[in-house]
Tab-separated table of C-alpha atoms in Angstrom:
chain	number	residue	atom	x	y	z
A	1197	MET	CA	0.000	0.000	0.000
A	1198	THR	CA	1.300	3.489	-0.825
A	1199	GLU	CA	0.324	7.097	-0.332
A	1200	GLN	CA	1.179	9.734	-2.915
A	1201	SER	CA	3.281	12.661	-1.671
A	1202	GLY	CA	3.688	14.984	-4.663
A	1203	SER	CA	5.500	12.855	-7.224
A	1204	ARG	CA	6.967	10.515	-4.597
A	1205	SER	CA	5.378	7.250	-3.423
A	1206	VAL	CA	5.655	6.687	0.329
A	1207	PRO	CA	5.167	3.078	1.528
A	1208	VAL	CA	2.733	2.675	4.397
A	1209	VAL	CA	2.667	-0.493	6.501
A	1210	ILE	CA	-0.517	-0.892	8.504
A	1211	GLY	CA	0.147	-1.374	12.221
A	1212	GLN	CA	3.704	-0.059	12.141
A	1213	ARG	CA	4.809	3.486	12.926
A	1214	PRO	CA	7.015	5.330	10.392
A	1215	GLU	CA	10.751	5.266	10.898
A	1216	PRO	CA	11.857	7.840	13.490
A	1217	VAL	CA	13.233	11.028	12.018
A	1218	HIS	CA	16.242	11.067	14.346
A	1219	THR	CA	18.519	8.059	14.844
A	1220	VAL	CA	20.736	7.801	17.940
A	1221	ALA	CA	23.665	5.390	17.808
A	1222	VAL	CA	25.570	4.392	20.953
A	1223	TYR	CA	28.927	2.621	20.954
A	1224	ALA	CA	29.318	-0.631	22.921
A	1225	PHE	CA	32.670	-2.282	23.605
A	1226	GLU	CA	34.390	-5.076	25.513
A	1227	GLY	CA	34.784	-4.282	29.217
A	1228	MET	CA	32.274	-1.455	29.332
A	1229	ALA	CA	30.477	-0.372	32.480
A	1230	PRO	CA	26.722	-0.820	31.888
A	1231	PHE	CA	25.361	2.249	33.683
A	1232	GLU	CA	26.047	4.865	31.017
A	1233	LEU	CA	24.819	2.565	28.242
A	1234	GLY	CA	21.681	1.936	30.294
A	1235	VAL	CA	21.077	5.685	30.607
A	1236	VAL	CA	21.198	6.116	26.830
A	1237	VAL	CA	18.896	3.142	26.276
A	1238	GLU	CA	16.471	4.368	28.945
A	1239	VAL	CA	16.209	7.857	27.470
A	1240	PHE	CA	16.193	7.132	23.741
A	1241	ALA	CA	14.790	3.604	23.329
A	1242	LEU	CA	12.142	3.173	26.027
A	1243	ALA	CA	8.497	3.263	24.925
A	1244	ARG	CA	7.020	6.538	26.163
A	1245	PRO	CA	3.215	6.526	26.338
A	1246	GLU	CA	3.476	9.453	28.763
A	1247	LEU	CA	4.485	11.647	25.812
A	1248	ALA	CA	1.278	11.030	23.859
A	1249	GLY	CA	0.091	14.367	22.516
A	1250	LEU	CA	3.293	16.179	23.498
A	1251	LEU	CA	5.561	15.305	20.569
A	1252	ALA	CA	5.651	17.330	17.369
A	1253	ALA	CA	8.013	14.749	15.834
A	1254	PRO	CA	8.499	10.991	16.322
A	1255	TRP	CA	10.626	9.774	19.209
A	1256	TYR	CA	14.167	8.624	18.613
A	1257	GLY	CA	15.301	5.358	17.090
A	1258	LEU	CA	18.238	3.818	18.966
A	1259	LYS	CA	20.931	1.554	17.534
A	1260	VAL	CA	23.548	-0.093	19.756
A	1261	CYS	CA	26.696	-0.425	17.635
A	1262	ALA	CA	30.024	-2.210	18.015
A	1263	ASP	CA	33.182	-2.911	16.051
A	1264	ARG	CA	31.998	-6.459	15.419
A	1265	PRO	CA	28.204	-6.705	15.595
A	1266	GLY	CA	26.824	-9.999	16.813
A	1267	GLN	CA	29.875	-10.825	18.930
A	1268	PRO	CA	29.220	-11.028	22.699
A	1269	LEU	CA	30.873	-8.217	24.665
A	1270	GLY	CA	31.802	-8.752	28.298
A	1271	ALA	CA	30.555	-6.007	30.614
A	1272	VAL	CA	31.590	-5.005	34.125
A	1273	GLY	CA	29.607	-7.198	36.520
A	1274	GLY	CA	30.130	-10.509	34.777
A	1275	PHE	CA	27.572	-10.548	31.985
A	1276	PHE	CA	27.562	-10.215	28.201
A	1277	LEU	CA	25.700	-8.056	25.726
A	1278	THR	CA	25.530	-8.267	21.958
A	1279	ALA	CA	25.202	-5.248	19.660
A	1280	GLN	CA	23.141	-5.792	16.517
A	1281	HIS	CA	24.666	-2.954	14.494
A	1282	GLY	CA	28.112	-2.097	13.177
A	1283	LEU	CA	30.160	1.071	12.888
A	1284	ASP	CA	28.811	1.867	9.424
A	1285	GLU	CA	25.410	2.458	11.017
A	1286	LEU	CA	27.011	4.460	13.813
A	1287	ALA	CA	28.681	6.685	11.210
A	1288	ALA	CA	25.308	7.223	9.501
A	1289	ALA	CA	23.348	8.185	12.651
A	1290	ASP	CA	22.005	11.665	13.447
A	1291	THR	CA	23.388	11.597	17.002
A	1292	VAL	CA	26.372	9.450	18.002
A	1293	ILE	CA	27.034	8.766	21.688
A	1294	VAL	CA	30.266	7.307	23.061
A	1295	VAL	CA	29.696	6.296	26.680
A	1296	GLY	CA	33.303	5.469	27.503
A	1297	VAL	CA	36.504	3.767	26.417
A	1298	ALA	CA	37.773	0.435	27.642
A	1299	ASN	CA	40.683	1.956	29.553
A	1300	ALA	CA	41.223	5.699	29.855
A	1301	PHE	CA	44.741	5.133	31.190
A	1302	THR	CA	45.957	3.618	27.922
A	1303	ALA	CA	46.070	5.373	24.567
A	1304	GLU	CA	44.050	2.645	22.866
A	1305	VAL	CA	40.902	3.742	21.040
A	1306	SER	CA	39.370	1.590	18.320
A	1307	PRO	CA	40.617	2.802	14.908
A	1308	GLY	CA	37.236	1.852	13.504
A	1309	LEU	CA	35.480	4.052	16.050
A	1310	ILE	CA	37.798	6.980	15.284
A	1311	ALA	CA	37.064	6.659	11.563
A	1312	ALA	CA	33.314	6.388	12.188
A	1313	LEU	CA	33.328	9.468	14.436
A	1314	ARG	CA	35.156	11.509	11.819
A	1315	THR	CA	32.756	10.366	9.110
A	1316	ALA	CA	29.714	11.167	11.255
A	1317	HIS	CA	31.093	14.589	12.167
A	1318	GLU	CA	31.856	15.432	8.539
A	1319	ARG	CA	28.256	14.496	7.691
A	1320	GLY	CA	27.002	16.981	10.267
A	1321	ALA	CA	25.973	14.483	12.947
A	1322	ARG	CA	25.806	15.479	16.597
A	1323	ILE	CA	28.641	13.774	18.494
A	1324	VAL	CA	28.278	13.179	22.242
A	1325	SER	CA	30.506	11.678	24.916
A	1326	ILE	CA	29.794	10.578	28.463
A	1327	CYS	CA	32.557	10.092	31.035
A	1328	SER	CA	35.743	8.689	29.442
A	1329	GLY	CA	34.116	8.725	26.011
A	1330	ALA	CA	35.736	12.149	25.598
A	1331	PHE	CA	39.031	10.324	24.976
A	1332	ALA	CA	37.565	8.830	21.793
A	1333	LEU	CA	36.336	12.208	20.548
A	1334	ALA	CA	39.727	13.735	21.345
A	1335	ALA	CA	41.568	10.890	19.594
A	1336	ALA	CA	39.491	11.592	16.502
A	1337	GLY	CA	40.630	15.223	16.633
A	1338	LEU	CA	37.080	16.524	17.103
A	1339	LEU	CA	37.800	18.433	20.315
A	1340	ASP	CA	40.935	20.290	19.215
A	1341	GLY	CA	40.671	23.955	20.134
A	1342	LYS	CA	37.413	23.386	22.026
A	1343	GLU	CA	36.400	23.263	25.670
A	1344	ALA	CA	35.423	19.781	26.826
A	1345	THR	CA	34.873	17.856	30.016
A	1346	THR	CA	35.116	14.312	31.312
A	1347	HIS	CA	34.960	12.583	34.682
A	1348	TRP	CA	37.021	14.664	37.128
A	1349	ARG	CA	39.230	11.612	37.763
A	1350	TYR	CA	40.382	11.617	34.115
A	1351	ALA	CA	40.567	15.368	33.485
A	1352	ASP	CA	44.318	15.812	33.999
A	1353	LEU	CA	45.076	12.767	31.868
A	1354	LEU	CA	42.853	13.988	29.036
A	1355	GLN	CA	44.597	17.367	29.126
A	1356	GLN	CA	48.063	15.798	29.098
A	1357	ARG	CA	47.278	13.405	26.267
A	1358	HIS	CA	45.426	15.981	24.158
A	1359	PRO	CA	46.907	19.435	24.886
A	1360	ALA	CA	44.912	21.030	22.053
A	1361	VAL	CA	41.720	20.396	24.044
A	1362	ARG	CA	40.673	22.898	26.730
A	1363	VAL	CA	39.637	20.493	29.481
A	1364	ASN	CA	37.256	21.888	32.097
A	1365	PRO	CA	37.009	19.447	35.027
A	1366	ASP	CA	34.514	21.555	36.978
A	1367	VAL	CA	31.292	21.255	34.951
A	1368	LEU	CA	28.618	18.639	34.298
A	1369	TYR	CA	28.628	19.028	30.533
A	1370	VAL	CA	29.776	21.280	27.692
A	1371	ASP	CA	27.581	21.937	24.648
A	1372	HIS	CA	29.018	23.207	21.359
A	1373	GLY	CA	25.897	22.276	19.410
A	1374	ASP	CA	27.426	19.552	17.243
A	1375	LEU	CA	29.887	18.360	19.918
A	1376	LEU	CA	28.867	17.684	23.509
A	1377	THR	CA	30.884	16.172	26.366
A	1378	SER	CA	29.832	15.311	29.888
A	1379	ALA	CA	31.267	14.143	33.171
A	1380	GLY	CA	30.742	10.647	34.542
A	1381	SER	CA	27.724	8.511	35.376
A	1382	ALA	CA	24.842	10.722	36.551
A	1383	ALA	CA	26.069	13.636	34.418
A	1384	GLY	CA	25.188	11.418	31.466
A	1385	ILE	CA	21.560	11.632	32.584
A	1386	ASP	CA	21.815	15.427	32.670
A	1387	LEU	CA	23.308	15.524	29.178
A	1388	CYS	CA	20.766	13.107	27.692
A	1389	LEU	CA	17.912	15.159	29.144
A	1390	HIS	CA	19.607	18.263	27.751
A	1391	LEU	CA	19.544	16.646	24.299
A	1392	VAL	CA	15.835	15.869	24.687
A	1393	ARG	CA	15.208	19.446	25.826
A	1394	THR	CA	17.110	20.784	22.832
A	1395	ASP	CA	15.185	18.567	20.392
A	1396	HIS	CA	11.689	18.525	21.902
A	1397	GLY	CA	11.421	21.338	24.461
A	1398	ALA	CA	11.250	21.646	28.225
A	1399	LYS	CA	7.826	20.067	28.725
A	1400	VAL	CA	8.873	16.824	27.039
A	1401	ALA	CA	12.250	16.769	28.839
A	1402	ASN	CA	10.558	17.385	32.189
A	1403	THR	CA	8.137	14.529	31.526
A	1404	VAL	CA	11.015	12.168	30.744
A	1405	ALA	CA	12.852	13.341	33.874
A	1406	ARG	CA	9.747	12.711	35.985
A	1407	ARG	CA	9.600	9.100	34.797
A	1408	PHE	CA	13.359	8.851	35.435
A	1409	VAL	CA	12.704	10.237	38.952
A	1410	VAL	CA	15.503	12.812	38.613
A	1411	PRO	CA	15.600	16.627	38.695
A	1412	PRO	CA	14.373	17.984	35.332
A	1413	HIS	CA	17.311	20.310	34.809
A	1414	ARG	CA	20.805	20.779	36.186
A	1415	ASP	CA	22.768	23.526	34.509
A	1416	GLY	CA	25.746	22.194	32.554
A	1417	GLY	CA	27.968	24.692	34.362
A	1418	GLN	CA	27.195	23.213	37.763
A	1419	ALA	CA	30.167	21.641	39.522
A	1420	GLN	CA	30.475	17.883	38.935
A	1421	PHE	CA	32.216	17.246	42.244
A	1422	ILE	CA	30.734	18.529	45.496
A	1423	GLN	CA	32.781	17.899	48.625
A	1424	ALA	CA	29.686	17.467	50.792
A	1425	ALA	CA	27.612	15.501	48.305
A	1426	VAL	CA	25.414	14.046	51.068
A	1427	PRO	CA	25.361	16.763	53.728
A	1428	PRO	CA	24.631	15.962	57.349
A	1429	VAL	CA	21.182	16.737	58.639
A	1430	GLU	CA	21.864	19.884	60.588
A	1431	ALA	CA	19.895	23.018	61.241
A	1432	ALA	CA	22.212	25.000	58.971
A	1433	GLU	CA	21.717	22.599	56.062
A	1434	ASP	CA	17.974	22.532	56.664
A	1435	GLY	CA	18.143	26.297	56.413
A	1436	VAL	CA	19.698	26.094	52.956
A	1437	ALA	CA	16.920	23.797	51.759
A	1438	ARG	CA	14.334	26.111	53.299
A	1439	SER	CA	15.860	29.113	51.536
A	1440	MET	CA	15.834	27.323	48.186
A	1441	GLN	CA	12.132	26.524	48.497
A	1442	TRP	CA	11.469	30.120	49.564
A	1443	ALA	CA	13.349	31.373	46.484
A	1444	LEU	CA	11.307	29.109	44.169
A	1445	ASP	CA	8.145	30.553	45.703
A	1446	HIS	CA	9.398	34.131	45.109
A	1447	LEU	CA	11.249	33.929	41.780
A	1448	ALA	CA	9.470	36.995	40.409
A	1449	ALA	CA	10.638	39.139	43.330
A	1450	PRO	CA	14.086	40.748	43.625
A	1451	LEU	CA	16.390	38.181	45.261
A	1452	SER	CA	19.813	38.562	46.807
A	1453	VAL	CA	22.234	36.533	48.890
A	1454	THR	CA	21.177	38.560	51.912
A	1455	LEU	CA	17.495	37.734	51.422
A	1456	LEU	CA	18.251	34.050	50.886
A	1457	ALA	CA	20.510	33.981	53.934
A	1458	ARG	CA	17.750	35.601	55.956
A	1459	ALA	CA	15.309	32.881	54.812
A	1460	ALA	CA	17.875	30.313	55.937
A	1461	ARG	CA	18.414	32.187	59.237
A	1462	MET	CA	22.136	32.400	58.601
A	1463	SER	CA	24.738	35.093	58.066
A	1464	ASP	CA	25.609	35.937	54.453
A	1465	ARG	CA	29.086	34.464	54.785
A	1466	SER	CA	27.941	31.240	56.406
A	1467	TYR	CA	25.109	30.887	53.902
A	1468	LEU	CA	27.430	31.227	50.907
A	1469	ARG	CA	29.714	28.545	52.312
A	1470	HIS	CA	26.917	26.080	53.123
A	1471	PHE	CA	25.007	26.687	49.874
A	1472	THR	CA	28.058	26.133	47.679
A	1473	ALA	CA	29.076	22.991	49.589
A	1474	ARG	CA	25.585	21.604	49.188
A	1475	ASN	CA	24.888	22.528	45.561
A	1476	GLY	CA	28.221	23.024	43.832
A	1477	THR	CA	27.257	26.473	42.572
A	1478	SER	CA	26.636	29.948	43.977
A	1479	PRO	CA	23.189	31.028	45.252
A	1480	MET	CA	22.637	33.639	42.545
A	1481	ARG	CA	23.779	31.381	39.721
A	1482	TRP	CA	21.314	28.800	41.009
A	1483	VAL	CA	18.571	31.457	41.072
A	1484	ILE	CA	19.322	32.409	37.453
A	1485	THR	CA	19.091	28.757	36.401
A	1486	GLN	CA	15.730	28.375	38.149
A	1487	ARG	CA	14.403	31.531	36.511
A	1488	ILE	CA	15.437	30.304	33.072
A	1489	ALA	CA	13.794	26.927	33.751
A	1490	ALA	CA	10.592	28.662	34.901
A	1491	SER	CA	10.491	30.707	31.699
A	1492	LEU	CA	10.607	27.720	29.332
A	1493	PRO	CA	6.979	26.576	29.701
A	1494	LEU	CA	5.858	30.198	29.318
A	1495	LEU	CA	7.757	30.483	26.044
A	1496	GLU	CA	6.382	27.156	24.845
A	1497	ALA	CA	2.827	28.157	25.730
A	1498	LEU	CA	3.215	31.416	23.759
A	1499	ASP	CA	2.113	33.101	26.964
A	1500	GLY	CA	3.112	36.775	26.799
A	1501	THR	CA	5.957	38.697	25.212
A	1502	VAL	CA	9.602	38.054	26.005
A	1503	GLU	CA	9.584	41.248	28.074
A	1504	GLU	CA	6.557	40.052	30.082
A	1505	ILE	CA	8.088	36.604	30.622
A	1506	ALA	CA	11.369	38.145	31.784
A	1507	ALA	CA	9.502	40.151	34.402
A	1508	ALA	CA	7.317	37.199	35.408
A	1509	VAL	CA	10.341	35.070	36.346
A	1510	GLY	CA	12.247	37.862	38.083
A	1511	PHE	CA	14.731	39.341	35.602
A	1512	GLU	CA	15.191	43.061	35.931
A	1513	SER	CA	15.059	43.577	32.161
A	1514	ALA	CA	14.492	41.698	28.932
A	1515	ALA	CA	18.120	42.371	27.983
A	1516	THR	CA	19.353	40.662	31.154
A	1517	TYR	CA	16.991	37.754	30.515
A	1518	ARG	CA	18.204	37.345	26.928
A	1519	HIS	CA	21.828	37.430	28.083
A	1520	HIS	CA	21.413	34.700	30.698
A	1521	PHE	CA	19.070	32.668	28.480
A	1522	GLY	CA	21.673	32.654	25.704
A	1523	ARG	CA	24.450	31.561	28.060
A	1524	THR	CA	22.327	28.765	29.529
A	1525	MET	CA	20.351	27.510	26.517
A	1526	ARG	CA	22.744	28.430	23.667
A	1527	THR	CA	19.901	30.129	21.799
A	1528	SER	CA	17.630	33.144	22.198
A	1529	PRO	CA	14.179	33.173	23.847
A	1530	THR	CA	12.609	34.025	20.488
A	1531	ALA	CA	14.377	31.188	18.687
A	1532	TYR	CA	13.449	28.782	21.482
A	1533	ARG	CA	9.800	29.842	21.233
A	1534	ARG	CA	9.888	29.428	17.449
A	1535	SER	CA	11.171	25.858	17.840
A	1536	PHE	CA	9.102	24.687	20.800
A	1537	GLY	CA	6.064	26.966	21.013
A	1538	SER	CA	2.605	25.432	20.888
A	1539	GLY	CA	1.922	24.241	17.370
A	1540	ALA	CA	5.582	24.207	16.327
A	1541	ALA	CA	6.296	21.470	13.840
């Protein structure tokens, strides 16, 4: 059965959905840790009935690729997985994700993977790394002259081995549009959700995050390593949490460190120290991130002008809002609205 589309015949198979418009390929290899691969599979391959009515385009199609498809690959934990697809399909994908290398402390990266990454990049594909996967992108020469990140444990080694790369060990992920790198493990979740947000908008990304049971958005510039990752339950720390909730309830109002410290019942100096230890970022940078996040559904709903939205989420001017929006989202509010506003194709 066919449908006519101009002069082109389009095959239609009853009971099957059309091929997804965006293919994601992830690289699997011998000795890989399964967590990062599982994150990619969870985000891009899982059936998502919760997104019914929210998507303007089909969901992704995922292909797990390896140097030798069909050959069992041993994974950390004592089990095997088998990839159905080869590197030719990885090179042809729209988004290519490398979740690691077998051993970051050796210089060995699959020559086939390097060639496939270069081919994909030359085609205009989006190339992504999680954790030690940045070593593969660097070995392919894709990160030369660019800022990139990896797991903090490997940052010095990546810089030594690839001096042309500007390694930033202090962030969750770095987005250059066609090249994205992230820190280890959970930062891969942040980066994958960032990709979904970029492709489908904040409402879809937030829905995926809700099913994942993770925060919907952590700014890529947030520190990847926080000394007090699990802070003790103390009155001071409870005060920080209380101040953060108070700030979320008053985003439209003028906010300052002094006001937040007052909500936490702490001195400014003590509050700054406790907040940074708890969250890996400064109070006001966190506030800016929350204001940007709060503005996204307003832009998508076509609810008000950019100037009105800026005021509604607490920015002192539209110019200030545009500046911070551009730094955070790598686009303008108007361009974001054009891509993800209600009715956008």
